[in-house]
PDB file of C-alpha atoms in Angstrom:
ATOM      1  CA  UNK Z   1       0.000   0.000   0.000  1.00 85.00           C
ATOM      2  CA  UNK Z   2       1.186   3.508  -0.898  1.00 92.00           C
ATOM      3  CA  UNK Z   3      -0.296   6.647   0.597  1.00 95.00           C
ATOM      4  CA  UNK Z   4       0.025   9.878  -1.381  1.00 97.00           C
ATOM      5  CA  UNK Z   5      -0.582  13.371  -0.015  1.00 97.00           C
ATOM      6  CA  UNK Z   6      -0.496  16.408  -2.298  1.00 97.00           C
ATOM      7  CA  UNK Z   7       0.159  19.960  -1.173  1.00 97.00           C
ATOM      8  CA  UNK Z   8       0.999  23.333  -2.647  1.00 98.00           C
ATOM      9  CA  UNK Z   9      -2.202  24.180  -4.452  1.00 97.00           C
ATOM     10  CA  UNK Z  10      -3.857  27.567  -4.189  1.00 97.00           C
ATOM     11  CA  UNK Z  11      -5.013  30.683  -5.977  1.00 98.00           C
ATOM     12  CA  UNK Z  12      -2.624  32.445  -8.338  1.00 98.00           C
ATOM     13  CA  UNK Z  13      -2.918  35.082 -11.038  1.00 98.00           C
ATOM     14  CA  UNK Z  14      -2.366  34.232 -14.665  1.00 98.00           C
ATOM     15  CA  UNK Z  15       1.329  34.216 -15.455  1.00 98.00           C
ATOM     16  CA  UNK Z  16       2.231  33.170 -11.926  1.00 98.00           C
ATOM     17  CA  UNK Z  17       3.812  30.016 -10.578  1.00 98.00           C
ATOM     18  CA  UNK Z  18       3.027  27.262  -8.113  1.00 98.00           C
ATOM     19  CA  UNK Z  19       4.924  24.213  -6.968  1.00 98.00           C
ATOM     20  CA  UNK Z  20       2.969  21.124  -6.071  1.00 98.00           C
ATOM     21  CA  UNK Z  21       4.420  18.424  -3.864  1.00 98.00           C
ATOM     22  CA  UNK Z  22       3.305  14.854  -3.356  1.00 98.00           C
ATOM     23  CA  UNK Z  23       4.668  12.975  -0.360  1.00 98.00           C
ATOM     24  CA  UNK Z  24       4.535   9.196  -0.487  1.00 97.00           C
ATOM     25  CA  UNK Z  25       4.631   6.716   2.339  1.00 93.00           C
ATOM     26  CA  UNK Z  26       4.437   2.965   2.447  1.00 75.00           C
ATOM     27  CA  UNK Z  27       6.235   0.755  -0.014  1.00 70.00           C
ATOM     28  CA  UNK Z  28       9.527   1.573  -1.731  1.00 91.00           C
ATOM     29  CA  UNK Z  29       9.002   4.893  -3.481  1.00 94.00           C
ATOM     30  CA  UNK Z  30      11.720   4.308  -6.069  1.00 94.00           C
ATOM     31  CA  UNK Z  31       9.863   1.235  -7.363  1.00 95.00           C
ATOM     32  CA  UNK Z  32       7.037   3.433  -8.621  1.00 96.00           C
ATOM     33  CA  UNK Z  33       6.714   5.655 -11.630  1.00 97.00           C
ATOM     34  CA  UNK Z  34       4.854   8.816 -10.673  1.00 98.00           C
ATOM     35  CA  UNK Z  35       2.341  10.913 -12.540  1.00 98.00           C
ATOM     36  CA  UNK Z  36       0.351  14.098 -12.194  1.00 98.00           C
ATOM     37  CA  UNK Z  37      -3.180  14.350 -13.521  1.00 98.00           C
ATOM     38  CA  UNK Z  38      -5.796  17.071 -13.304  1.00 98.00           C
ATOM     39  CA  UNK Z  39      -9.547  17.325 -13.486  1.00 98.00           C
ATOM     40  CA  UNK Z  40     -11.503  20.482 -14.168  1.00 97.00           C
ATOM     41  CA  UNK Z  41     -15.226  20.784 -13.343  1.00 92.00           C
ATOM     42  CA  UNK Z  42     -17.308  18.915 -15.877  1.00 95.00           C
ATOM     43  CA  UNK Z  43     -14.281  17.427 -17.595  1.00 96.00           C
ATOM     44  CA  UNK Z  44     -12.542  14.092 -17.535  1.00 96.00           C
ATOM     45  CA  UNK Z  45      -9.330  13.560 -15.641  1.00 96.00           C
ATOM     46  CA  UNK Z  46      -6.395  14.277 -17.940  1.00 97.00           C
ATOM     47  CA  UNK Z  47      -2.713  13.480 -17.962  1.00 98.00           C
ATOM     48  CA  UNK Z  48      -0.318  16.296 -17.085  1.00 98.00           C
ATOM     49  CA  UNK Z  49       3.143  14.802 -16.532  1.00 98.00           C
ATOM     50  CA  UNK Z  50       4.927  11.605 -15.560  1.00 98.00           C
ATOM     51  CA  UNK Z  51       8.374  10.635 -14.391  1.00 98.00           C
ATOM     52  CA  UNK Z  52      10.184   7.317 -14.400  1.00 97.00           C
ATOM     53  CA  UNK Z  53      11.335   5.504 -11.284  1.00 96.00           C
ATOM     54  CA  UNK Z  54      14.851   6.932 -11.435  1.00 95.00           C
ATOM     55  CA  UNK Z  55      13.732  10.344 -12.621  1.00 95.00           C
ATOM     56  CA  UNK Z  56      15.708   9.966 -15.811  1.00 96.00           C
ATOM     57  CA  UNK Z  57      12.698  10.124 -18.104  1.00 97.00           C
ATOM     58  CA  UNK Z  58       9.867  12.634 -18.060  1.00 97.00           C
ATOM     59  CA  UNK Z  59       6.731  13.014 -20.151  1.00 97.00           C
ATOM     60  CA  UNK Z  60       4.359  15.939 -20.562  1.00 98.00           C
ATOM     61  CA  UNK Z  61       1.008  16.727 -22.058  1.00 98.00           C
ATOM     62  CA  UNK Z  62       1.337  19.107 -25.003  1.00 98.00           C
ATOM     63  CA  UNK Z  63      -0.745  21.674 -23.141  1.00 97.00           C
ATOM     64  CA  UNK Z  64       1.855  22.058 -20.374  1.00 98.00           C
ATOM     65  CA  UNK Z  65       5.093  21.328 -22.214  1.00 98.00           C
ATOM     66  CA  UNK Z  66       7.610  24.104 -21.657  1.00 98.00           C
ATOM     67  CA  UNK Z  67       5.686  25.508 -18.685  1.00 98.00           C
ATOM     68  CA  UNK Z  68       5.543  22.621 -16.191  1.00 98.00           C
ATOM     69  CA  UNK Z  69       8.392  20.519 -14.839  1.00 98.00           C
ATOM     70  CA  UNK Z  70       8.031  17.230 -12.999  1.00 98.00           C
ATOM     71  CA  UNK Z  71      10.807  16.015 -10.724  1.00 98.00           C
ATOM     72  CA  UNK Z  72      11.292  13.605  -7.866  1.00 98.00           C
ATOM     73  CA  UNK Z  73      13.510  13.139  -4.845  1.00 97.00           C
ATOM     74  CA  UNK Z  74      13.648   9.448  -3.988  1.00 96.00           C
ATOM     75  CA  UNK Z  75      15.498  10.171  -0.748  1.00 94.00           C
ATOM     76  CA  UNK Z  76      12.528  12.268   0.400  1.00 95.00           C
ATOM     77  CA  UNK Z  77       9.823  10.066  -1.139  1.00 97.00           C
ATOM     78  CA  UNK Z  78       8.448  13.125  -2.888  1.00 98.00           C
ATOM     79  CA  UNK Z  79       7.463  14.096  -6.402  1.00 98.00           C
ATOM     80  CA  UNK Z  80       7.067  17.716  -7.488  1.00 98.00           C
ATOM     81  CA  UNK Z  81       5.296  19.636 -10.200  1.00 98.00           C
ATOM     82  CA  UNK Z  82       6.689  23.093 -10.867  1.00 98.00           C
ATOM     83  CA  UNK Z  83       4.085  25.094 -12.763  1.00 98.00           C
ATOM     84  CA  UNK Z  84       5.120  28.343 -14.435  1.00 98.00           C
ATOM     85  CA  UNK Z  85       3.302  30.764 -16.729  1.00 98.00           C
ATOM     86  CA  UNK Z  86      -0.003  29.532 -15.402  1.00 98.00           C
ATOM     87  CA  UNK Z  87      -3.142  30.110 -17.421  1.00 98.00           C
ATOM     88  CA  UNK Z  88      -6.812  30.177 -16.374  1.00 97.00           C
ATOM     89  CA  UNK Z  89      -7.298  26.925 -18.286  1.00 97.00           C
ATOM     90  CA  UNK Z  90      -4.875  25.243 -15.873  1.00 98.00           C
ATOM     91  CA  UNK Z  91      -7.512  25.582 -13.157  1.00 98.00           C
ATOM     92  CA  UNK Z  92      -8.326  22.097 -11.863  1.00 98.00           C
ATOM     93  CA  UNK Z  93      -7.874  19.667  -9.033  1.00 98.00           C
ATOM     94  CA  UNK Z  94      -4.419  18.164  -9.409  1.00 98.00           C
ATOM     95  CA  UNK Z  95      -3.775  14.565  -8.416  1.00 98.00           C
ATOM     96  CA  UNK Z  96      -0.556  12.670  -8.048  1.00 98.00           C
ATOM     97  CA  UNK Z  97      -0.492   8.971  -8.752  1.00 98.00           C
ATOM     98  CA  UNK Z  98       1.896   6.053  -8.365  1.00 97.00           C
ATOM     99  CA  UNK Z  99       2.315   3.086 -10.666  1.00 96.00           C
ATOM    100  CA  UNK Z 100       4.494   0.090  -9.859  1.00 95.00           C
ATOM    101  CA  UNK Z 101       7.121  -0.310 -12.556  1.00 90.00           C
ATOM    102  CA  UNK Z 102       6.785   1.628 -15.787  1.00 88.00           C
ATOM    103  CA  UNK Z 103       4.602   4.718 -15.931  1.00 86.00           C
ATOM    104  CA  UNK Z 104       1.975   5.632 -18.475  1.00 89.00           C
ATOM    105  CA  UNK Z 105       0.100   8.669 -19.725  1.00 89.00           C
ATOM    106  CA  UNK Z 106      -3.227   6.928 -19.121  1.00 91.00           C
ATOM    107  CA  UNK Z 107      -4.939   6.917 -15.697  1.00 90.00           C
ATOM    108  CA  UNK Z 108      -3.940   3.271 -15.131  1.00 93.00           C
ATOM    109  CA  UNK Z 109      -2.082   3.997 -11.912  1.00 96.00           C
ATOM    110  CA  UNK Z 110      -2.172   1.900  -8.771  1.00 95.00           C
ATOM    111  CA  UNK Z 111      -2.513   4.601  -6.111  1.00 96.00           C
ATOM    112  CA  UNK Z 112      -3.903   8.126  -6.064  1.00 97.00           C
ATOM    113  CA  UNK Z 113      -3.740  11.094  -3.755  1.00 97.00           C
ATOM    114  CA  UNK Z 114      -6.744  13.079  -2.636  1.00 97.00           C
ATOM    115  CA  UNK Z 115      -5.990  16.029  -4.909  1.00 97.00           C
ATOM    116  CA  UNK Z 116      -5.139  19.684  -4.424  1.00 98.00           C
ATOM    117  CA  UNK Z 117      -7.015  22.601  -5.956  1.00 98.00           C
ATOM    118  CA  UNK Z 118      -5.222  24.983  -8.301  1.00 98.00           C
ATOM    119  CA  UNK Z 119      -7.110  28.094  -9.350  1.00 98.00           C
ATOM    120  CA  UNK Z 120      -5.672  30.553 -11.855  1.00 98.00           C
ATOM    121  CA  UNK Z 121      -7.420  33.896 -12.104  1.00 97.00           C
ATOM    122  CA  UNK Z 122      -7.353  36.015 -15.250  1.00 94.00           C
TER     123      UNK Z 122
END
């Protein structure tokens, strides 16, 4: 069992930045690929970014490429999402997720956090 707790969400103006954190506890963190997803009201959950177990490979949705950066610190059991140049359309609940082994851009992850709200005002 892996428990995931996100933090760092909030209200920010367009063009601003936020850094989300996701702290993991339980099984060996480095055995899990990690992903960030988001869900806006009335929309399906969508892929944002993913990172491999070692952190050597990262993947991004086209909508956030060049603005968001995913990283992880296996010593701290934490994955991060640095979000820059935020836009109103980035407003959503952001979820981190863990998948044993190789990650994916689909929601087929094994464990999910409770989510953190990000609101970008225009």
